[in-house]
Short mmCIF file of C-alpha atoms and ligand atoms in Angstrom, two decimals:
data_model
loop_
_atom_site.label_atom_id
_atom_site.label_comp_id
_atom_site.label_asym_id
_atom_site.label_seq_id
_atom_site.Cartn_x
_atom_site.Cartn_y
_atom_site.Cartn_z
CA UNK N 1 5.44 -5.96 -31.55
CA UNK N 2 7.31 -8.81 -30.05
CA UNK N 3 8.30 -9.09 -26.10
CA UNK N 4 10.44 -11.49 -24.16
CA UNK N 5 8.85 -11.63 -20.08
CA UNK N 6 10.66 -13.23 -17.28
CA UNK N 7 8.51 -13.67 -14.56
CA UNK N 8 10.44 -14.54 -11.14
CA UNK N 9 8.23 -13.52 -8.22
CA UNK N 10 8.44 -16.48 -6.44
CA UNK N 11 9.02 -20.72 -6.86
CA UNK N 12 8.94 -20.15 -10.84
CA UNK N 13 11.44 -18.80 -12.97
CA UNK N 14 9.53 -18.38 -16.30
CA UNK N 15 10.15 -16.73 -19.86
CA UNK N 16 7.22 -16.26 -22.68
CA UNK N 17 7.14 -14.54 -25.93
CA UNK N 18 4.09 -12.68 -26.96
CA UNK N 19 2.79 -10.63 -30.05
CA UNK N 20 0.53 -8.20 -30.53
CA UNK N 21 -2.03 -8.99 -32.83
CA UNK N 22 -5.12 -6.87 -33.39
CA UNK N 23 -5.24 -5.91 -29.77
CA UNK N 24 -4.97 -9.44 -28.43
CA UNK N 25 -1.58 -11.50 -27.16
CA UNK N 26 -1.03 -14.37 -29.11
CA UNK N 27 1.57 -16.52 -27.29
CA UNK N 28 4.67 -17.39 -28.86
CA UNK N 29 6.63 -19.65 -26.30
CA UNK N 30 5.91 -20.13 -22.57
CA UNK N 31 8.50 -22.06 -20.71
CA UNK N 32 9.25 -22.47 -17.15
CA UNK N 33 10.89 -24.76 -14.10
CA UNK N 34 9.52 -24.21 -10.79
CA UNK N 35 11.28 -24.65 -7.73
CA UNK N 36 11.06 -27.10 -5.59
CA UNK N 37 11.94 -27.06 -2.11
CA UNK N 38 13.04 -30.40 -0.52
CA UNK N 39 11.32 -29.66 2.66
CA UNK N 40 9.45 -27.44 4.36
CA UNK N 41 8.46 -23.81 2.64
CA UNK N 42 9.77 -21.59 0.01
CA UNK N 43 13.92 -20.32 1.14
CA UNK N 44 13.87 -17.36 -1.18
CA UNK N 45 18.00 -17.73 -1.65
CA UNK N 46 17.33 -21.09 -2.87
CA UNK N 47 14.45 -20.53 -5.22
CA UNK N 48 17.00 -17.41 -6.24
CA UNK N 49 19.82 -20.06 -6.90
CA UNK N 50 17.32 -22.24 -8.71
CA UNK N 51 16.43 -19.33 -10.78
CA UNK N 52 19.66 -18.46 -11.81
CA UNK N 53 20.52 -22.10 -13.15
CA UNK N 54 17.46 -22.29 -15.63
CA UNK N 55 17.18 -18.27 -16.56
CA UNK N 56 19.88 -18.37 -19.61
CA UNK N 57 18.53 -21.98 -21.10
CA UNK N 58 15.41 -20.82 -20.83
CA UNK N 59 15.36 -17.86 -22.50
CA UNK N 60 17.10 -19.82 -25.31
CA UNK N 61 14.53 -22.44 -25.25
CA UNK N 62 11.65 -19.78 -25.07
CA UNK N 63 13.34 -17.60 -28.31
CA UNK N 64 13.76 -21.43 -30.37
CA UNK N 65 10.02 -22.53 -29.65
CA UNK N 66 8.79 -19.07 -30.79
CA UNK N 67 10.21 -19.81 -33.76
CA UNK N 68 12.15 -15.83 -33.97
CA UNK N 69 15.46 -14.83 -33.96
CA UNK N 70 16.41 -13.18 -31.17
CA UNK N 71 16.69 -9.55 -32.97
CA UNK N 72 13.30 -10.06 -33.94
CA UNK N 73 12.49 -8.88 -30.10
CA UNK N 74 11.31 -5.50 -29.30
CA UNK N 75 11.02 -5.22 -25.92
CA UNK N 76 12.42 -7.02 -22.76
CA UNK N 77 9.78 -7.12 -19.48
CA UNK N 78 10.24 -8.44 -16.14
CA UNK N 79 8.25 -9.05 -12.78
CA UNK N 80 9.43 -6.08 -11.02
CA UNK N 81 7.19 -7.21 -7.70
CA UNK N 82 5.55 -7.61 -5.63
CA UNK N 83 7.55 -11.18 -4.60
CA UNK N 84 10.46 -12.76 -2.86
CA UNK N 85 13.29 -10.23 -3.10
CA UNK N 86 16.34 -12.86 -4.17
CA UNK N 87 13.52 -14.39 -6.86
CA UNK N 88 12.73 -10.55 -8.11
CA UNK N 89 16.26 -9.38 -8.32
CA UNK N 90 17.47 -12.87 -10.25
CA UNK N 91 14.80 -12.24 -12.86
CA UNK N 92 15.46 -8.88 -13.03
CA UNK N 93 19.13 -8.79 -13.59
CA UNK N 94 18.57 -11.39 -16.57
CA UNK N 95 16.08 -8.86 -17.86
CA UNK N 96 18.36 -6.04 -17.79
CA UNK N 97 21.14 -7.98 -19.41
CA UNK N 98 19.40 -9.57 -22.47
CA UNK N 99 17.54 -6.05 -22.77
CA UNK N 100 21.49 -4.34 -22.92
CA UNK N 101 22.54 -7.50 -25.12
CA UNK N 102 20.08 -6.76 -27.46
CA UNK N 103 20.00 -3.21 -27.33
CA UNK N 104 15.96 -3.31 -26.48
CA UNK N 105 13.97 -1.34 -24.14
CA UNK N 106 13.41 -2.82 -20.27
CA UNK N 107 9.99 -2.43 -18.41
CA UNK N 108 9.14 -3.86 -15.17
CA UNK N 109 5.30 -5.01 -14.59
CA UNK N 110 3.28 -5.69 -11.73
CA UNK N 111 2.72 -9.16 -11.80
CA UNK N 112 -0.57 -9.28 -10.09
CA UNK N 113 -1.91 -7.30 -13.02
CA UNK N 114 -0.35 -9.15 -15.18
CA UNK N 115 -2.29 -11.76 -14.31
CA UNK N 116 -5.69 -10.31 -14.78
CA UNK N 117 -4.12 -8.53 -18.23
CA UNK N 118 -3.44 -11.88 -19.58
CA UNK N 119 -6.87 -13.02 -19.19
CA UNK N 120 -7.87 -10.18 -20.87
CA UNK N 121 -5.60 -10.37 -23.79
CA UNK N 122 -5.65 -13.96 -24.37
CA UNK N 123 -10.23 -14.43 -23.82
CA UNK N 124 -11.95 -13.88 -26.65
CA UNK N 125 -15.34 -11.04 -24.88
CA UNK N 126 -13.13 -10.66 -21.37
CA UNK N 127 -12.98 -6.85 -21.15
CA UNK N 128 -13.90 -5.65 -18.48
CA UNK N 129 -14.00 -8.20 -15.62
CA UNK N 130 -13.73 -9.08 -11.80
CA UNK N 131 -10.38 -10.56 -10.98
CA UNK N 132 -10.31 -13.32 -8.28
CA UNK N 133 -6.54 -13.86 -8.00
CA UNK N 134 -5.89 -17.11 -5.97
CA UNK N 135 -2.20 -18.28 -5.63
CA UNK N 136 0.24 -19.27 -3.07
CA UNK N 137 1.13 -15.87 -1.66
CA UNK N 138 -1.55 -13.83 -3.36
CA UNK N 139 -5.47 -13.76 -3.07
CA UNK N 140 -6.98 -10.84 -4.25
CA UNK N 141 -10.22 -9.59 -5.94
CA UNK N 142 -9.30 -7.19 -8.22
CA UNK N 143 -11.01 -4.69 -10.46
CA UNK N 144 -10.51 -1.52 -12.95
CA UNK N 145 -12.50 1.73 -11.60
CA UNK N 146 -10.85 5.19 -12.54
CA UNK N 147 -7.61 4.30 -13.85
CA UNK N 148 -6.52 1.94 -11.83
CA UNK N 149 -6.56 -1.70 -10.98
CA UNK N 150 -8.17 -1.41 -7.44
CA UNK N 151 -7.99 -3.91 -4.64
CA UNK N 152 -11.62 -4.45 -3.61
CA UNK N 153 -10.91 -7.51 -1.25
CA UNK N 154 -7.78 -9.66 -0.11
CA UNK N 155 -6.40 -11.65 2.00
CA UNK N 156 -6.12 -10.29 5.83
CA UNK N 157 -3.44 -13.01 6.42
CA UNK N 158 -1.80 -16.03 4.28
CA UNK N 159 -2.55 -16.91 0.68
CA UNK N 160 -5.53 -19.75 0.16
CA UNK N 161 -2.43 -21.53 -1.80
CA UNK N 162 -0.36 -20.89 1.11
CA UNK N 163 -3.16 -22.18 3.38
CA UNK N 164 -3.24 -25.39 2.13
CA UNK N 165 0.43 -26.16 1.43
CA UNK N 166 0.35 -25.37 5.33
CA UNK N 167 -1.80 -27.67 5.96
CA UNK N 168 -0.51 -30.26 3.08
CA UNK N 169 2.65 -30.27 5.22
CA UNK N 170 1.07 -30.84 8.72
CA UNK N 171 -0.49 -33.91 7.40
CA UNK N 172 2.28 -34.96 5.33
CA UNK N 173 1.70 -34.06 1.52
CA UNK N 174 4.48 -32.87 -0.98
CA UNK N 175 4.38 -29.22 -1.68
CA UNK N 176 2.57 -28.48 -3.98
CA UNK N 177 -0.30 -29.31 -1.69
CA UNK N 178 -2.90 -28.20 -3.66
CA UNK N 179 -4.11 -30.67 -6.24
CA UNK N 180 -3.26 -33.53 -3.91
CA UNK N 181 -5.98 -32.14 -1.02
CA UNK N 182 -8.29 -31.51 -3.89
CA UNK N 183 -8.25 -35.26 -4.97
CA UNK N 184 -8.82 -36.13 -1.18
CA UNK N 185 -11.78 -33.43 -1.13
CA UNK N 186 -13.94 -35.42 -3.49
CA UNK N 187 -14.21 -38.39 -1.82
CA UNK N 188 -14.85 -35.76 1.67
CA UNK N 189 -18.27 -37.05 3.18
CA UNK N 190 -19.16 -34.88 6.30
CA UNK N 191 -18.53 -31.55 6.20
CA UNK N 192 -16.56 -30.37 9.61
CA UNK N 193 -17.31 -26.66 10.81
CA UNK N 194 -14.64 -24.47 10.40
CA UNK N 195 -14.02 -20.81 10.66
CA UNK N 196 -15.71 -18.90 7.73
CA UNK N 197 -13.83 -15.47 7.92
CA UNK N 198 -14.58 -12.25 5.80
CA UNK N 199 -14.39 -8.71 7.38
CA UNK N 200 -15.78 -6.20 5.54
CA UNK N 201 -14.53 -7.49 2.02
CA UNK N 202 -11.50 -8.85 2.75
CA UNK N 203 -10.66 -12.80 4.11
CA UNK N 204 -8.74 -14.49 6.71
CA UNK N 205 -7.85 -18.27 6.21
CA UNK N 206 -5.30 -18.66 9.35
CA UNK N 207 -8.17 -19.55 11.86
CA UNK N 208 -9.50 -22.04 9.34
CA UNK N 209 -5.88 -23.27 9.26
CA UNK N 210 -5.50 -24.12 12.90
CA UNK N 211 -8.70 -25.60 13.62
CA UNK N 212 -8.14 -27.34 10.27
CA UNK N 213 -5.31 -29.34 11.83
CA UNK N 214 -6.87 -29.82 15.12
CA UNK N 215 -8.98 -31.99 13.62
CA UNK N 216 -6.39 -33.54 12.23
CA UNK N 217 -4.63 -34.76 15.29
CA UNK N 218 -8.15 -35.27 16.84
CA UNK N 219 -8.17 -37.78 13.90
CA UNK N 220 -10.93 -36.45 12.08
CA UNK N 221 -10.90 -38.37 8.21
CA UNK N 222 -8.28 -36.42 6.05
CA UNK N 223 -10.49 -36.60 3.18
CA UNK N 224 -13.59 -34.87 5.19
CA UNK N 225 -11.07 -32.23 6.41
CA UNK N 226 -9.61 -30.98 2.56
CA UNK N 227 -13.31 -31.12 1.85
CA UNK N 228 -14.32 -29.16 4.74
CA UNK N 229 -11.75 -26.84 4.00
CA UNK N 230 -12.72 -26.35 0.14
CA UNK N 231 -16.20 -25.43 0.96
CA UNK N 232 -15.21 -22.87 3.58
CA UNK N 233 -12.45 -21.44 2.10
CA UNK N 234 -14.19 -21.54 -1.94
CA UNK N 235 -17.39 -19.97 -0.32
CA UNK N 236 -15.85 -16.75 1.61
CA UNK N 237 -13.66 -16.56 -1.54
CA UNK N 238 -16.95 -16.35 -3.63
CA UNK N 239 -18.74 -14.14 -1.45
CA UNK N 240 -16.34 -11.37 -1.69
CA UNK N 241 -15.93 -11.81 -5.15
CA UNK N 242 -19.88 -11.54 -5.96
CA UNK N 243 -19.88 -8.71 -3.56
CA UNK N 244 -17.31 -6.94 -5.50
CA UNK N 245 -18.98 -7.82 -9.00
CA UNK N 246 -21.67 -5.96 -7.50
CA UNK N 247 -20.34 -2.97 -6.47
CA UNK N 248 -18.82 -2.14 -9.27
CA UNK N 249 -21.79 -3.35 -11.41
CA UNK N 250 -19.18 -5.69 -13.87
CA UNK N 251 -20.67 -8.37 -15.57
CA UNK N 252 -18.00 -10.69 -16.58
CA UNK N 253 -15.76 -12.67 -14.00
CA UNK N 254 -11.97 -14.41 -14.27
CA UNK N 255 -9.83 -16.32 -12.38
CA UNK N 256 -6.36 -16.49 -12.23
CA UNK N 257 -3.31 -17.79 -9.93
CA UNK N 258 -2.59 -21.35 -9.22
CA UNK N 259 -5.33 -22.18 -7.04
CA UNK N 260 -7.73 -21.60 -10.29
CA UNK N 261 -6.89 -25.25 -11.18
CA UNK N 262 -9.24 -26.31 -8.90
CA UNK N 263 -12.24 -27.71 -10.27
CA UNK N 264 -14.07 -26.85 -7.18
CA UNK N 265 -13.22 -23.14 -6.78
CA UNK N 266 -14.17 -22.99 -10.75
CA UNK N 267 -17.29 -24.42 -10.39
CA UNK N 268 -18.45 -21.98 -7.14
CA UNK N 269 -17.71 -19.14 -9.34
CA UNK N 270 -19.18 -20.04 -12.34
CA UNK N 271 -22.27 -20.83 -10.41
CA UNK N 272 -22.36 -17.68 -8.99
CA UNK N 273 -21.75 -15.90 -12.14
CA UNK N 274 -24.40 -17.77 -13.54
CA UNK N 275 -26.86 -16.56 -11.28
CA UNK N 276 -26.21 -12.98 -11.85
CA UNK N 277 -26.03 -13.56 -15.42
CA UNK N 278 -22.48 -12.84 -15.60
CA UNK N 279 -19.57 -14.25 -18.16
CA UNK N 280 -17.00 -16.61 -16.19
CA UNK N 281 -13.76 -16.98 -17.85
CA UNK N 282 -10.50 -19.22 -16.72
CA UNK N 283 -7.42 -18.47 -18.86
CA UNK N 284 -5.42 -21.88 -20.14
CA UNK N 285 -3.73 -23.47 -17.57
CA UNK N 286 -0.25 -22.45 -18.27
CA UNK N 287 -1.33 -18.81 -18.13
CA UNK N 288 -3.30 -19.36 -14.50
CA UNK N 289 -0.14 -20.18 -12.61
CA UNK N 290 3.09 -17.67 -12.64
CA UNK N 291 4.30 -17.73 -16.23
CA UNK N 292 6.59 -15.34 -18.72
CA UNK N 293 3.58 -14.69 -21.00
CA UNK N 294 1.74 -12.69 -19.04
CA UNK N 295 4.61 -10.50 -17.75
CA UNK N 296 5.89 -10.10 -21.96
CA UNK N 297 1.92 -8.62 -22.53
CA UNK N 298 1.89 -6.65 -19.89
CA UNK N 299 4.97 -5.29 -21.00
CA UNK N 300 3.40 -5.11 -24.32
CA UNK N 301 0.35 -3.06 -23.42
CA UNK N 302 2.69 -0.38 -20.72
CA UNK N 303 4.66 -0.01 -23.58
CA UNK N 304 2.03 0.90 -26.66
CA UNK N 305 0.66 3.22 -23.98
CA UNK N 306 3.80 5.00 -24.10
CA UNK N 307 5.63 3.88 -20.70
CA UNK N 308 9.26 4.03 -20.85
CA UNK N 309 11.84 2.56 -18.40
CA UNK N 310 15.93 3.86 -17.89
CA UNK N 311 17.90 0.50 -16.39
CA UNK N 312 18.43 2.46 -13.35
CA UNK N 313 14.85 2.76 -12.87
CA UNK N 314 14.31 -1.09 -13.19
CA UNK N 315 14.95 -1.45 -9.05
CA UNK N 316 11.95 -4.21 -7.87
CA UNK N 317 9.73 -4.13 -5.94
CA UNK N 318 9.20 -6.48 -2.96
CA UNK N 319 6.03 -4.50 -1.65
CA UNK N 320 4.43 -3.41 -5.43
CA UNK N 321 1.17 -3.32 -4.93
CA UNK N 322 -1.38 -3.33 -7.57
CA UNK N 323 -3.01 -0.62 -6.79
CA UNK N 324 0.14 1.60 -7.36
CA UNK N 325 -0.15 1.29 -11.15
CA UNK N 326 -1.51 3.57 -13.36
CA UNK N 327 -3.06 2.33 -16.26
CA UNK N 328 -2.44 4.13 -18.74
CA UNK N 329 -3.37 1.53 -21.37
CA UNK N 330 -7.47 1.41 -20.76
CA UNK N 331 -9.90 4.67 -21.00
P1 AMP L 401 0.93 -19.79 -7.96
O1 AMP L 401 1.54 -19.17 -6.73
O2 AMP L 401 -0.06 -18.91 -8.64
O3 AMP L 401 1.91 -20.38 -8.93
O4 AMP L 401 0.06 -21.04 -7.44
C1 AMP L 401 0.62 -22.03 -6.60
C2 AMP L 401 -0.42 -22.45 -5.59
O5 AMP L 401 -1.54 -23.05 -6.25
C3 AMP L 401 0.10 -23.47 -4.59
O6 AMP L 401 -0.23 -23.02 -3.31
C4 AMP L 401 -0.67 -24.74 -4.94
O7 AMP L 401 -0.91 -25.58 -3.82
C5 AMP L 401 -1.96 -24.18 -5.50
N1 AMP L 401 -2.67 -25.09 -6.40
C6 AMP L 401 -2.26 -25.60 -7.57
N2 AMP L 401 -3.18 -26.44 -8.10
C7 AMP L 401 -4.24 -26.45 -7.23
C8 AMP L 401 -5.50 -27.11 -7.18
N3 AMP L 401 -5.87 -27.96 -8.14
N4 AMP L 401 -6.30 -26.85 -6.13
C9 AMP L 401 -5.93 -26.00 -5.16
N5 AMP L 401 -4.75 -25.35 -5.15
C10 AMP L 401 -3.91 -25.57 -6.16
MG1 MG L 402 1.04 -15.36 -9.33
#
């Protein structure tokens, strides 16, 4: 089967097309613009407005590079939450209109699973693994145990992403921050102590934040700050992702949000993973960040386990958590 996703939790507005082949998503198309503000955070009515300029051209775009017509489509899938509530209900309505257009069934997705599914899907041996979902809003370690994707760490406060776009804009750096404080990480000399939060299994990054840009104005070297902050931040993240691996006794490790880009974070985890004998798997870039792919294969898998959606039942979902899906589509 063939489905269109529009993924619109937040700064991107994206649209993939996926098939089904043997079990695994093979990816069509995956186009998307991401919003940009011109200062300062993320203003959800803007990133809405941006969202509804680019939707329509880039489903087009998405449908052309696929190289199907658009009847050849057999399902329609969008974001449904959790996210921004102007981004969600932009995406959405787009969904729900090309899905009526086309006469096609509608499904909204978690998009926090449909990150890990992607993985999945798209990784040749990734079956059963450890999630450690990184992105601006989201960080979350994430694993399957008795029919559901369970949340077995997070975030107590802000997103890492979020963390150091905070900071990025403190000191001065375009949004997004973080490739630009990675750069200035590697050429970081002295590491500077900073708070190294994890309760229980979850993290905290806001105290790291602040003292982060104290140091700042105290005039500490930039470069041995978004070092300092890699290391801290990287390491709790990897601690509560080996604890997790542990608990639930899975072998096999992925990463997935924006934050994955960083060659740093990768190479903590695959370290770690190596020492437990473990598999570590990063999808293609293009799938790590928010993308249309992943939301058209979750829709994919919801649907050949027999999920069905009315339009009226299509609301979103600013608070979905992923714990509130069932999965019907694993044993
Ligand atoms: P997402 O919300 O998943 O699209 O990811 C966006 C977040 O990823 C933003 O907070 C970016 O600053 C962050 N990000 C992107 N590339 C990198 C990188 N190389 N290192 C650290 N953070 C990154
Ligand atoms: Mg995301």
């Amino acid at each position: 089967m063939i489905c269109l996703g529009v993924e619109g939790t937040a700064h991107t507005i994206g649209v993939g097309i996926v098939k089904d082949s043997s079990d695994k998503c093979r990816v069509l198309s995956n186009v998307m613009k991401i919003y940009q503000p011109e200062h300062g955070g993320i203003h959800p009515r803007e990133a809405a407005n941006h969202h509804a300029l680019y939707v329509a051209d880039l489903i087009k775009e998405a449908i052309e590079k696929a190289g199907v017509n658009s009847s050849d489509i057999d399902l329609v899938s969008f974001s449904q939450g959790p996210g921004l509530g102007p981004c969600l209900r932009t995406a959405a309505t787009a969904a729900r209109a090309l899905a009526l257009t086309l006469n096609k069934p509608i499904l909204g997705v978690n998009h926090c699973v449909a990150h890990l599914e992607v993985g999945r899907g798209t990784i040749e041996d990734c079956n059963d693994p450890v999630l450690l979902y990184t992105s601006g809003a989201n960080t979350q370690v994430i694993a399957f145990a008795e029919g559901r994707y369970r949340v077995f760490g997070e975030t107590l406060d802000i997103g890492i992403g979020n963390c150091l776009d905070k900071f990025g804009r403190t000191v001065g750096i375009d949004f997004p921050c973080g490739p630009k404080i990675e750069k200035l990480a590697m050429k970081g000399e002295k590491y500077l102590a900073l708070p190294y939060t994890i309760k229980g299994m979850d993290v905290a990054f806001s105290g790291l934040l602040t003292m982060a840009e104290q140091y700042y104005r105290k005039g500490e070297k930039i470069e041995d700050i978004c070092f300092s902050m890699q290391e801290t931040a990287f390491a709790a993240l990897t601690e509560v992702t080996e604890r997790a691996m542990a608990h639930t006794e899975k072998n096999e490790v992925l990463l997935g949000g924006g934050v994955a880009a960083n060659k740093r974070l990768r190479n903590m985890v695959r370290i770690m993973a190596e020492e437990r004998d473990a598999s570590f798997f990063v999808p293609s870039k293009d799938l790590c960040i928010d993308n249309g792919a992943m939301i058209a294969w979750l829709g994919v898998l919801m649907y050949k386990s027999g999920i069905r959606m009315k339009i009226e039942e299509t609301f979103i979902d600013q608070r979905f958590r992923t714990d509130m899906v069932d999965v019907t589509w694993r044993e």
